DNA sequence: CACCATGTTCCTTG
DNA sequence: CCAAGGAACATGGT
């Protein structure tokens, strides 16, 4: 479930539920997700701490932990990887097969579940410092964006996935934003004209904003109505579903909603890109 | 068995 | 030193 909008929605829902709560115990089932932090160090820092706040940077979750008076606060950095989920589980709930780490909050347990274990929950904050600007904030200007693209011969799709260029865009929204901007994903970054860069910047902001408004993208339904299990997004309901809102992603061979031509799938740097060759130049 | 999957990091090559 | 490409990580779905 991991691009900026999904993380934003998760943070908004989770923050009020965990703010102010104390971590009574820590259980790490997959030490790999702490890397490079070691289990002992992690437990020493987190056990007994109070979660003072939760925020987001790019696709990362930032847990601000307040500890004993004589100890300094620490930041826990979370990342969902490809398959990560974070939620509160009632004390009586059954832990999932791929529970990577569990924080006992007293009433409920905070669970970090991750099937593929590509995610992270760590004290290492270095990745945060390498991130580019937040696409929905003022720092993501056309001036900045143009500067970040002008010396690169790499395809623009790849630049959008580069978290040091702009933070939070992933494989799905990169294709969607390029379609909205009418820009071909294969265009070398340095070939983009000023007007295209402006359109793309706006398209990125609109695409991400709309996804946040819609609540959630990837079908996050925690299959089978969970008793008390926290879940986000609409489970069915009236709003347009995830797939319905995507104009090109995973629509290879289907018709373009604008021109009725066929959506094409190409592979760039080993990852699928979807676009309309007629609408996107 | 084959291929695909929302992401990042490391290694190699130029 | 930098840019770019590809493999690796691990598990499951189709």
Short mmCIF file of C-alpha atoms (C1' of nucleotides) in Angstrom, two decimals:
data_model
loop_
_atom_site.label_atom_id
_atom_site.label_comp_id
_atom_site.label_asym_id
_atom_site.label_seq_id
_atom_site.Cartn_x
_atom_site.Cartn_y
_atom_site.Cartn_z
CA UNK A 1 0.00 0.00 0.00
CA UNK A 2 2.81 2.41 -0.27
CA UNK A 3 2.79 5.70 -2.06
CA UNK A 4 2.47 9.13 -0.55
CA UNK A 5 -1.35 9.25 -0.49
CA UNK A 6 -1.72 5.89 1.22
CA UNK A 7 0.86 6.81 3.83
CA UNK A 8 -0.81 10.18 4.37
CA UNK A 9 -4.19 8.55 4.90
CA UNK A 10 -2.68 6.00 7.25
CA UNK A 11 -0.95 8.69 9.29
CA UNK A 12 -4.11 10.75 9.60
CA UNK A 13 -6.08 7.79 10.86
CA UNK A 14 -3.42 6.33 13.09
CA UNK A 15 -2.13 9.54 14.70
CA UNK A 16 -5.09 10.24 17.00
CA UNK A 17 -5.23 6.58 18.02
CA UNK A 18 -1.63 6.29 19.17
CA UNK A 19 -0.72 9.81 20.26
CA UNK A 20 0.06 10.00 23.93
CA UNK A 21 0.21 6.26 24.39
CA UNK A 22 2.99 4.44 26.13
CA UNK A 23 4.84 1.47 24.70
CA UNK A 24 4.74 -1.13 27.42
CA UNK A 25 6.58 -3.88 25.57
CA UNK A 26 8.22 -4.55 22.23
CA UNK A 27 8.31 -7.75 20.24
CA UNK A 28 10.46 -7.99 17.12
CA UNK A 29 9.79 -11.09 15.06
CA UNK A 30 11.83 -10.06 12.03
CA UNK A 31 14.92 -8.17 13.11
CA UNK A 32 15.68 -7.49 9.46
CA UNK A 33 13.06 -4.73 9.36
CA UNK A 34 15.00 -2.78 12.00
CA UNK A 35 18.19 -2.64 9.96
CA UNK A 36 20.67 -1.22 10.49
CA UNK A 37 19.37 -0.80 14.05
CA UNK A 38 19.97 -3.84 16.26
CA UNK A 39 17.17 -5.43 18.27
CA UNK A 40 18.69 -4.60 21.64
CA UNK A 41 19.19 -0.96 20.74
CA UNK A 42 15.70 -0.74 19.31
CA UNK A 43 14.07 -2.19 22.37
CA UNK A 44 16.10 -0.01 24.70
CA UNK A 45 14.94 3.10 22.84
CA UNK A 46 11.30 2.19 22.36
CA UNK A 47 10.23 0.29 25.47
CA UNK A 48 8.77 2.67 27.99
CA UNK A 49 8.57 5.55 25.52
CA UNK A 50 5.45 7.57 24.83
CA UNK A 51 4.37 8.20 21.25
CA UNK A 52 4.20 11.99 21.19
CA UNK A 53 3.29 12.40 17.55
CA UNK A 54 3.11 10.75 14.14
CA UNK A 55 3.85 12.49 10.87
CA UNK A 56 4.84 11.73 7.28
CA UNK A 57 7.74 12.59 5.01
CA UNK A 58 7.51 11.20 1.47
CA UNK A 59 6.53 7.58 1.93
CA UNK A 60 8.02 7.43 5.41
CA UNK A 61 6.18 7.55 8.72
CA UNK A 62 7.88 9.45 11.53
CA UNK A 63 7.04 8.42 15.08
CA UNK A 64 8.14 11.01 17.60
CA UNK A 65 8.94 9.22 20.86
CA UNK A 66 9.22 10.95 24.20
CA UNK A 67 11.16 9.07 26.83
CA UNK A 68 12.08 9.44 30.47
CA UNK A 69 12.93 12.98 31.62
CA UNK A 70 16.64 12.41 31.49
CA UNK A 71 16.67 10.87 28.04
CA UNK A 72 16.44 12.64 24.72
CA UNK A 73 13.50 12.13 22.36
CA UNK A 74 14.00 9.81 19.43
CA UNK A 75 12.40 9.43 16.03
CA UNK A 76 11.29 6.07 14.77
CA UNK A 77 11.29 5.89 10.99
CA UNK A 78 8.73 3.59 9.37
CA UNK A 79 8.41 2.52 5.75
CA UNK A 80 5.84 0.13 4.34
CA UNK A 81 7.94 -1.25 1.51
CA UNK A 82 5.68 -2.98 -0.99
CA UNK A 83 3.36 -4.88 1.30
CA UNK A 84 3.58 -3.29 4.73
CA UNK A 85 0.63 -2.41 6.93
CA UNK A 86 0.39 -0.77 10.30
CA UNK A 87 -2.65 -0.91 12.50
CA UNK A 88 -3.99 -1.38 15.98
CA UNK A 89 -5.07 -4.84 16.96
CA UNK A 90 -7.29 -5.52 19.97
CA UNK A 91 -5.64 -7.48 22.72
CA UNK A 92 -7.75 -10.49 21.80
CA UNK A 93 -6.95 -10.27 18.08
CA UNK A 94 -4.88 -12.85 16.24
CA UNK A 95 -1.48 -11.72 15.06
CA UNK A 96 -0.99 -12.13 11.33
CA UNK A 97 1.42 -14.63 9.85
CA UNK A 98 3.85 -11.94 8.77
CA UNK A 99 3.84 -9.72 11.85
CA UNK A 100 7.29 -8.15 11.77
CA UNK A 101 7.11 -6.08 14.94
CA UNK A 102 4.56 -5.50 17.67
CA UNK A 103 4.37 -2.63 20.14
CA UNK A 104 2.24 -3.35 23.17
CA UNK A 105 0.27 -0.19 23.97
CA UNK A 106 -1.76 -1.60 26.79
CA UNK A 107 -5.29 -1.69 25.44
CA UNK A 108 -4.25 -2.70 21.94
CA UNK A 109 -1.17 -3.75 20.12
CA UNK A 110 0.36 -1.70 17.35
CA UNK A 111 1.20 -4.17 14.59
CA UNK A 112 3.63 -3.75 11.72
CA UNK A 113 2.80 -6.51 9.29
CA UNK A 114 4.79 -6.99 6.11
CA UNK A 115 4.52 -10.05 3.87
CA UNK A 116 7.66 -9.41 1.91
CA UNK A 117 9.66 -7.74 4.67
CA UNK A 118 10.85 -4.94 2.43
CA UNK A 119 9.54 -2.40 4.95
CA UNK A 120 11.36 -0.76 7.85
CA UNK A 121 10.84 0.38 11.40
CA UNK A 122 14.15 1.79 12.46
CA UNK A 123 16.10 4.42 14.36
CA UNK A 124 18.15 5.17 11.24
CA UNK A 125 17.01 8.52 9.87
CA UNK A 126 19.52 8.86 7.04
CA UNK A 127 17.02 8.07 4.29
CA UNK A 128 14.90 11.04 5.36
CA UNK A 129 17.73 13.49 4.85
CA UNK A 130 18.15 12.41 1.24
CA UNK A 131 14.56 13.12 0.25
CA UNK A 132 13.58 15.84 -2.18
CA UNK A 133 10.76 18.31 -1.45
CA UNK A 134 7.25 17.36 -0.48
CA UNK A 135 5.23 17.55 -3.70
CA UNK A 136 2.24 19.15 -1.98
CA UNK A 137 4.21 21.85 -0.20
CA UNK A 138 5.62 25.18 -1.32
CA UNK A 139 9.16 23.95 -1.83
CA UNK A 140 8.14 21.97 -4.90
CA UNK A 141 8.29 24.88 -7.30
CA UNK A 142 8.52 24.79 -11.08
CA UNK A 143 11.89 26.47 -10.70
CA UNK A 144 13.17 23.70 -8.47
CA UNK A 145 11.66 20.93 -10.60
CA UNK A 146 13.15 22.30 -13.80
CA UNK A 147 16.55 22.52 -12.13
CA UNK A 148 16.34 18.93 -10.96
CA UNK A 149 15.53 17.70 -14.47
CA UNK A 150 17.69 19.82 -16.72
CA UNK A 151 20.93 17.84 -16.60
CA UNK A 152 19.53 14.33 -16.80
CA UNK A 153 19.13 12.18 -19.86
CA UNK A 154 17.14 9.64 -17.88
CA UNK A 155 13.50 9.09 -18.84
CA UNK A 156 11.13 11.38 -16.94
CA UNK A 157 9.30 8.38 -15.48
CA UNK A 158 12.48 7.35 -13.72
CA UNK A 159 13.05 10.84 -12.40
CA UNK A 160 9.59 10.80 -10.81
CA UNK A 161 10.49 7.61 -8.96
CA UNK A 162 13.72 9.20 -7.73
CA UNK A 163 12.90 10.18 -4.15
CA UNK A 164 15.64 12.80 -4.11
CA UNK A 165 13.89 14.68 -6.92
CA UNK A 166 10.47 14.71 -5.30
CA UNK A 167 9.39 12.65 -2.28
CA UNK A 168 6.52 10.21 -2.32
CA UNK A 169 5.72 9.44 -5.95
CA UNK A 170 5.70 5.72 -6.71
CA UNK A 171 5.12 3.49 -9.70
CA UNK A 172 1.35 3.91 -9.87
CA UNK A 173 1.14 7.67 -9.48
CA UNK A 174 4.11 8.29 -11.76
CA UNK A 175 2.18 6.77 -14.67
CA UNK A 176 -1.01 8.55 -13.63
CA UNK A 177 0.63 11.96 -13.31
CA UNK A 178 2.36 11.65 -16.69
CA UNK A 179 -0.93 10.78 -18.33
CA UNK A 180 -2.64 13.72 -16.70
CA UNK A 181 0.14 16.00 -17.92
CA UNK A 182 0.12 14.57 -21.44
CA UNK A 183 3.83 13.79 -21.21
CA UNK A 184 5.41 10.61 -22.53
CA UNK A 185 7.12 8.61 -19.78
CA UNK A 186 10.02 7.94 -22.16
CA UNK A 187 10.99 11.54 -22.69
CA UNK A 188 14.53 12.23 -21.47
CA UNK A 189 14.20 14.62 -18.53
CA UNK A 190 16.37 17.29 -20.11
CA UNK A 191 14.19 17.41 -23.22
CA UNK A 192 11.09 18.54 -21.38
CA UNK A 193 9.98 22.03 -22.22
CA UNK A 194 9.15 24.54 -19.55
CA UNK A 195 5.47 24.25 -20.25
CA UNK A 196 5.56 20.47 -19.91
CA UNK A 197 7.39 20.74 -16.60
CA UNK A 198 4.72 23.11 -15.33
CA UNK A 199 1.97 20.79 -16.45
CA UNK A 200 3.69 17.81 -14.88
CA UNK A 201 4.21 19.59 -11.59
CA UNK A 202 0.54 20.47 -11.45
CA UNK A 203 -0.47 16.95 -12.50
CA UNK A 204 1.59 15.42 -9.70
CA UNK A 205 -0.01 17.67 -7.13
CA UNK A 206 -3.53 17.04 -8.41
CA UNK A 207 -3.07 13.30 -8.73
CA UNK A 208 -1.73 12.93 -5.20
CA UNK A 209 -4.27 15.32 -3.69
CA UNK A 210 -7.18 13.53 -5.26
CA UNK A 211 -5.91 10.17 -4.07
CA UNK A 212 -5.66 11.48 -0.52
CA UNK A 213 -9.19 12.85 -0.75
CA UNK A 214 -10.44 9.52 -1.98
CA UNK A 215 -9.17 8.06 1.24
CA UNK A 216 -7.11 5.20 0.02
CA UNK A 217 -5.91 3.62 -3.14
CA UNK A 218 -4.62 0.17 -2.98
CA UNK A 219 -7.39 -2.10 -1.79
CA UNK A 220 -6.54 -2.06 1.86
CA UNK A 221 -9.52 -4.03 2.95
CA UNK A 222 -8.20 -6.15 5.72
CA UNK A 223 -10.04 -9.04 4.16
CA UNK A 224 -12.89 -10.36 6.15
CA UNK A 225 -14.50 -7.73 8.34
CA UNK A 226 -12.19 -7.45 11.28
CA UNK A 227 -13.65 -7.15 14.70
CA UNK A 228 -12.26 -3.91 15.94
CA UNK A 229 -9.29 -4.10 13.65
CA UNK A 230 -8.40 -0.70 12.44
CA UNK A 231 -8.71 -0.27 8.74
CA UNK A 232 -8.78 2.70 6.49
CA UNK A 233 -10.47 3.66 3.29
CA UNK A 234 -13.89 2.67 2.15
CA UNK A 235 -14.59 -1.01 2.12
CA UNK A 236 -16.73 -0.93 -0.97
CA UNK A 237 -19.32 1.77 -0.51
CA UNK A 238 -20.18 4.54 -2.88
CA UNK A 239 -16.98 6.37 -3.78
CA UNK A 240 -15.12 5.30 -6.89
CA UNK A 241 -12.99 2.28 -6.20
CA UNK A 242 -9.26 2.19 -6.54
CA UNK A 243 -9.12 0.63 -9.98
CA UNK A 244 -11.85 2.89 -11.29
CA UNK A 245 -9.87 5.98 -10.44
CA UNK A 246 -6.75 4.92 -12.29
CA UNK A 247 -6.66 6.16 -15.86
CA UNK A 248 -3.69 4.19 -17.18
CA UNK A 249 -2.04 2.07 -14.49
CA UNK A 250 -2.59 -1.66 -15.07
CA UNK A 251 -4.82 -0.88 -18.08
CA UNK A 252 -2.61 -2.27 -20.86
CA UNK A 253 -4.67 -3.05 -23.96
CA UNK A 254 -7.72 -1.24 -22.62
CA UNK A 255 -8.96 1.92 -24.24
CA UNK A 256 -7.78 5.36 -23.28
CA UNK A 257 -10.51 7.32 -21.53
CA UNK A 258 -9.63 10.36 -23.62
CA UNK A 259 -8.95 9.10 -27.16
CA UNK A 260 -10.19 5.50 -27.10
CA UNK A 261 -6.79 4.30 -28.32
CA UNK A 262 -5.02 1.40 -26.62
CA UNK A 263 -3.10 1.91 -23.40
CA UNK A 264 0.41 0.52 -23.72
CA UNK A 265 2.66 -1.15 -21.19
CA UNK A 266 6.41 -0.75 -21.43
CA UNK A 267 9.17 -1.75 -19.05
CA UNK A 268 11.54 0.92 -17.79
CA UNK A 269 14.37 -0.03 -15.45
CA UNK A 270 12.59 -3.29 -14.81
CA UNK A 271 9.28 -1.73 -13.82
CA UNK A 272 6.01 -1.42 -15.69
CA UNK A 273 4.94 1.91 -17.08
CA UNK A 274 1.50 2.45 -18.57
CA UNK A 275 0.66 5.25 -20.95
CA UNK A 276 -1.36 6.35 -23.96
CA UNK A 277 1.00 6.87 -26.93
CA UNK A 278 -1.50 9.17 -28.60
CA UNK A 279 -2.29 11.42 -25.64
CA UNK A 280 1.22 11.52 -24.24
CA UNK A 281 3.99 13.11 -26.26
"C1'" DC B 1 7.10 -23.71 -13.79
"C1'" DA B 2 6.86 -18.75 -15.49
"C1'" DC B 3 6.01 -14.09 -14.70
"C1'" DC B 4 4.28 -10.27 -12.10
"C1'" DA B 5 3.80 -7.16 -7.89
"C1'" DT B 6 2.51 -0.34 -4.41
"C1'" DG B 7 10.12 0.07 -3.04
"C1'" DT B 8 14.87 0.89 -1.74
"C1'" DT B 9 19.72 -0.12 -1.60
"C1'" DC B 10 23.90 -1.93 -3.17
"C1'" DC B 11 27.13 -3.02 -6.78
"C1'" DT B 12 29.03 -2.45 -11.21
"C1'" DT B 13 30.08 -0.02 -15.28
"C1'" DG B 14 31.14 3.93 -17.93
"C1'" DC C 1 32.97 11.96 -7.89
"C1'" DC C 2 28.63 11.22 -10.67
"C1'" DA C 3 24.95 9.01 -13.65
"C1'" DA C 4 22.62 5.07 -14.98
"C1'" DG C 5 21.31 0.22 -15.11
"C1'" DG C 6 20.54 -4.07 -13.03
"C1'" DA C 7 20.40 -7.37 -9.30
"C1'" DA C 8 19.02 -8.41 -4.72
"C1'" DC C 9 15.86 -8.55 -0.99
"C1'" DA C 10 11.11 -12.23 0.19
"C1'" DT C 11 6.60 -13.86 -0.45
"C1'" DG C 12 2.44 -14.63 -2.75
"C1'" DG C 13 -0.96 -14.31 -6.67
"C1'" DT C 14 -2.22 -15.66 -11.28
#
